[in-house]
Amino acid sequence: MASPWATPEELRLHLRLATIDAEQAAVKLAEAERVIRGELEQTIDAVADDTTVLVGNGRRVLLLPELPVTAVTSVTEDGTLLTEGTDYRANRYGLLTRLGGCWPLDVDITVVYDHGTDPVPAIITQVCLQVAGRAWVRATTAVAAESLGDRSLTYDKDRSGQALTDYELRILRPYMRGPASR
């Protein structure tokens, strides 16, 4: 299991609190990590020797699901081990290119590869702290806005506080896979 992206102490400092319940803070940070991973559809943390099975598409290029790709250990096409540089090449952007032809249609392509980053980029840690911080604050109240003159009260629809803001989505865009990242 990868290390947490941020510590309860970092969350305490982010929120400018004198003290913090470390156990509850760790829960909020873990929840924020899950939300970010889900939004990005990426693990983010470094993973060694991950195995994925792709299906040949009749084209020269397949996309590996996790980024960045840091190493490819092996590629097997329908049970046959391929040679890097002769049969295929891979790059950090997850492009697995078949050299001298195309990936056979509907054939299993098994790839063992390393991906992710260690440490997690600081901007992702910052977003994690923001999301966990919002969740921490919103856990104590369901009121999003309040007025005194002519009384007005607005209740928070996202009580968890963990929905990513448009700003957070924009700064996470470079870490997303697919058209949304362009």
CSV table of C-alpha atoms in Angstrom, one decimal:
chain,number,residue,atom,x,y,z
A,1,MET,CA,0.0,0.0,0.0
A,2,ALA,CA,1.3,3.4,-0.9
A,3,SER,CA,1.9,6.1,1.7
A,4,PRO,CA,-0.8,8.7,2.3
A,5,TRP,CA,-0.6,11.8,0.1
A,6,ALA,CA,-0.8,14.0,3.1
A,7,THR,CA,-0.6,13.6,6.8
A,8,PRO,CA,-3.1,14.7,9.5
A,9,GLU,CA,-0.5,17.2,10.7
A,10,GLU,CA,-0.4,18.8,7.2
A,11,LEU,CA,-4.2,18.9,7.2
A,12,ARG,CA,-4.1,20.6,10.7
A,13,LEU,CA,-1.7,23.2,9.3
A,14,HIS,CA,-3.8,23.7,6.1
A,15,LEU,CA,-6.9,24.3,8.3
A,16,ARG,CA,-4.9,26.5,10.8
A,17,LEU,CA,-6.2,24.5,13.7
A,18,ALA,CA,-4.5,24.2,17.1
A,19,THR,CA,-5.2,20.5,17.3
A,20,ILE,CA,-6.8,17.9,15.1
A,21,ASP,CA,-8.2,14.4,15.7
A,22,ALA,CA,-5.5,12.5,13.8
A,23,GLU,CA,-7.6,9.4,13.2
A,24,GLN,CA,-10.5,11.4,11.8
A,25,ALA,CA,-8.1,13.5,9.7
A,26,ALA,CA,-6.5,10.4,8.3
A,27,VAL,CA,-10.0,9.1,7.3
A,28,LYS,CA,-10.8,12.4,5.5
A,29,LEU,CA,-7.5,12.4,3.7
A,30,ALA,CA,-8.0,8.8,2.6
A,31,GLU,CA,-11.5,9.7,1.3
A,32,ALA,CA,-10.1,12.7,-0.6
A,33,GLU,CA,-7.5,10.4,-2.2
A,34,ARG,CA,-10.2,8.0,-3.4
A,35,VAL,CA,-12.2,10.9,-4.8
A,36,ILE,CA,-9.2,12.2,-6.7
A,37,ARG,CA,-8.2,8.8,-8.0
A,38,GLY,CA,-11.7,8.1,-9.1
A,39,GLU,CA,-12.0,11.5,-11.0
A,40,LEU,CA,-8.6,11.0,-12.7
A,41,GLU,CA,-9.2,7.3,-13.3
A,42,GLN,CA,-5.5,6.8,-12.3
A,43,THR,CA,-3.8,5.2,-9.4
A,44,ILE,CA,-1.2,8.1,-9.3
A,45,ASP,CA,1.1,6.3,-6.8
A,46,ALA,CA,4.1,4.3,-8.2
A,47,VAL,CA,3.2,0.7,-8.9
A,48,ALA,CA,5.7,-1.9,-10.0
A,49,ASP,CA,5.0,-5.0,-12.1
A,50,ASP,CA,1.3,-4.2,-12.7
A,51,THR,CA,-0.3,-6.6,-15.1
A,52,THR,CA,-3.0,-5.5,-17.6
A,53,VAL,CA,-4.6,-7.4,-20.4
A,54,LEU,CA,-5.5,-5.4,-23.5
A,55,VAL,CA,-7.4,-6.6,-26.5
A,56,GLY,CA,-5.8,-6.2,-29.9
A,57,ASN,CA,-7.6,-3.6,-32.0
A,58,GLY,CA,-6.2,-4.2,-35.5
A,59,ARG,CA,-4.2,-1.0,-35.3
A,60,ARG,CA,-0.6,-0.1,-34.5
A,61,VAL,CA,-1.2,1.5,-31.1
A,62,LEU,CA,-2.8,0.4,-27.9
A,63,LEU,CA,-3.2,2.6,-24.8
A,64,LEU,CA,-1.9,1.4,-21.4
A,65,PRO,CA,-4.5,2.4,-18.7
A,66,GLU,CA,-2.1,3.9,-16.1
A,67,LEU,CA,0.3,6.9,-16.5
A,68,PRO,CA,3.0,7.8,-16.5
A,69,VAL,CA,4.6,4.5,-17.7
A,70,THR,CA,8.0,4.2,-16.1
A,71,ALA,CA,9.0,0.8,-17.5
A,72,VAL,CA,7.7,-2.2,-19.5
A,73,THR,CA,8.9,-5.5,-18.2
A,74,SER,CA,7.1,-7.7,-20.8
A,75,VAL,CA,4.5,-7.8,-23.6
A,76,THR,CA,2.9,-11.1,-24.6
A,77,GLU,CA,0.7,-11.4,-27.6
A,78,ASP,CA,-1.6,-14.4,-27.6
A,79,GLY,CA,1.0,-16.3,-25.4
A,80,THR,CA,4.0,-15.3,-27.4
A,81,LEU,CA,6.6,-13.1,-25.6
A,82,LEU,CA,7.5,-10.0,-27.7
A,83,THR,CA,10.9,-8.2,-27.9
A,84,GLU,CA,11.1,-4.5,-27.1
A,85,GLY,CA,12.6,-2.5,-29.9
A,86,THR,CA,11.9,-5.2,-32.5
A,87,ASP,CA,8.2,-6.1,-31.9
A,88,TYR,CA,7.0,-3.1,-29.9
A,89,ARG,CA,7.9,0.1,-28.2
A,90,ALA,CA,6.2,2.0,-25.3
A,91,ASN,CA,6.4,5.5,-24.0
A,92,ARG,CA,5.7,7.3,-20.8
A,93,TYR,CA,2.3,8.5,-22.2
A,94,GLY,CA,1.0,4.9,-22.3
A,95,LEU,CA,1.3,4.4,-26.0
A,96,LEU,CA,2.2,0.8,-26.8
A,97,THR,CA,3.2,0.7,-30.5
A,98,ARG,CA,3.4,-2.5,-32.5
A,99,LEU,CA,6.4,-2.3,-34.8
A,100,GLY,CA,6.3,-3.8,-38.3
A,101,GLY,CA,2.5,-4.3,-38.2
A,102,CYS,CA,-0.7,-4.0,-36.2
A,103,TRP,CA,-1.9,-5.6,-33.0
A,104,PRO,CA,-4.1,-8.6,-34.0
A,105,LEU,CA,-7.8,-8.0,-33.7
A,106,ASP,CA,-9.4,-9.5,-30.6
A,107,VAL,CA,-6.2,-11.1,-29.4
A,108,ASP,CA,-5.1,-10.8,-25.7
A,109,ILE,CA,-2.1,-8.6,-25.2
A,110,THR,CA,-0.7,-9.0,-21.7
A,111,VAL,CA,1.6,-6.2,-20.5
A,112,VAL,CA,3.6,-6.2,-17.2
A,113,TYR,CA,4.7,-2.6,-16.5
A,114,ASP,CA,5.5,0.0,-13.9
A,115,HIS,CA,3.6,3.3,-13.7
A,116,GLY,CA,2.8,6.2,-11.4
A,117,THR,CA,4.9,8.7,-9.5
A,118,ASP,CA,6.8,8.6,-6.2
A,119,PRO,CA,6.4,11.1,-4.6
A,120,VAL,CA,3.0,12.1,-5.7
A,121,PRO,CA,3.1,15.6,-7.4
A,122,ALA,CA,2.8,18.4,-4.9
A,123,ILE,CA,-0.2,19.9,-6.8
A,124,ILE,CA,-2.1,16.6,-6.2
A,125,THR,CA,-1.2,16.7,-2.5
A,126,GLN,CA,-2.5,20.3,-2.4
A,127,VAL,CA,-5.8,19.3,-4.0
A,128,CYS,CA,-6.1,16.4,-1.5
A,129,LEU,CA,-5.6,18.8,1.4
A,130,GLN,CA,-8.3,21.1,0.0
A,131,VAL,CA,-10.8,18.3,-0.5
A,132,ALA,CA,-10.1,16.8,2.9
A,133,GLY,CA,-10.2,20.3,4.5
A,134,ARG,CA,-13.6,21.0,3.0
A,135,ALA,CA,-14.9,17.7,4.2
A,136,TRP,CA,-13.5,18.4,7.7
A,137,VAL,CA,-15.3,21.7,7.9
A,138,ARG,CA,-18.5,20.5,6.4
A,139,ALA,CA,-18.7,17.5,8.7
A,140,THR,CA,-19.5,20.0,11.5
A,141,THR,CA,-22.4,21.8,9.8
A,142,ALA,CA,-25.0,21.3,7.1
A,143,VAL,CA,-25.4,25.1,6.6
A,144,ALA,CA,-23.7,26.5,3.5
A,145,ALA,CA,-24.9,30.1,3.9
A,146,GLU,CA,-26.7,32.2,6.5
A,147,SER,CA,-28.1,35.7,6.6
A,148,LEU,CA,-29.6,37.8,9.4
A,149,GLY,CA,-31.7,40.5,7.7
A,150,ASP,CA,-35.0,38.9,6.7
A,151,ARG,CA,-33.6,35.5,7.7
A,152,SER,CA,-32.1,33.3,5.0
A,153,LEU,CA,-30.6,29.9,5.4
A,154,THR,CA,-29.1,27.6,2.7
A,155,TYR,CA,-28.3,24.0,3.4
A,156,ASP,CA,-25.3,22.3,1.8
A,157,LYS,CA,-26.2,19.7,-0.8
A,158,ASP,CA,-22.8,18.2,-0.8
A,159,ARG,CA,-22.5,17.5,2.9
A,160,SER,CA,-19.4,15.4,2.4
A,161,GLY,CA,-17.5,18.4,0.9
A,162,GLN,CA,-15.7,16.0,-1.4
A,163,ALA,CA,-16.9,17.0,-4.8
A,164,LEU,CA,-14.0,18.5,-6.8
A,165,THR,CA,-14.4,22.1,-7.8
A,166,ASP,CA,-14.0,23.3,-11.3
A,167,TYR,CA,-10.7,24.9,-10.3
A,168,GLU,CA,-9.4,21.6,-8.8
A,169,LEU,CA,-10.5,19.7,-11.9
A,170,ARG,CA,-8.6,22.3,-14.1
A,171,ILE,CA,-5.4,21.9,-12.2
A,172,LEU,CA,-5.7,18.1,-12.1
A,173,ARG,CA,-6.3,18.0,-15.9
A,174,PRO,CA,-2.7,17.1,-16.8
A,175,TYR,CA,-3.0,13.9,-14.8
A,176,MET,CA,-6.2,12.7,-16.4
A,177,ARG,CA,-6.3,10.1,-19.1
A,178,GLY,CA,-8.1,10.8,-22.4
A,179,PRO,CA,-9.7,13.7,-24.2
A,180,ALA,CA,-10.6,15.6,-21.0
A,181,SER,CA,-6.9,16.0,-20.3
A,182,ARG,CA,-6.1,17.8,-23.6
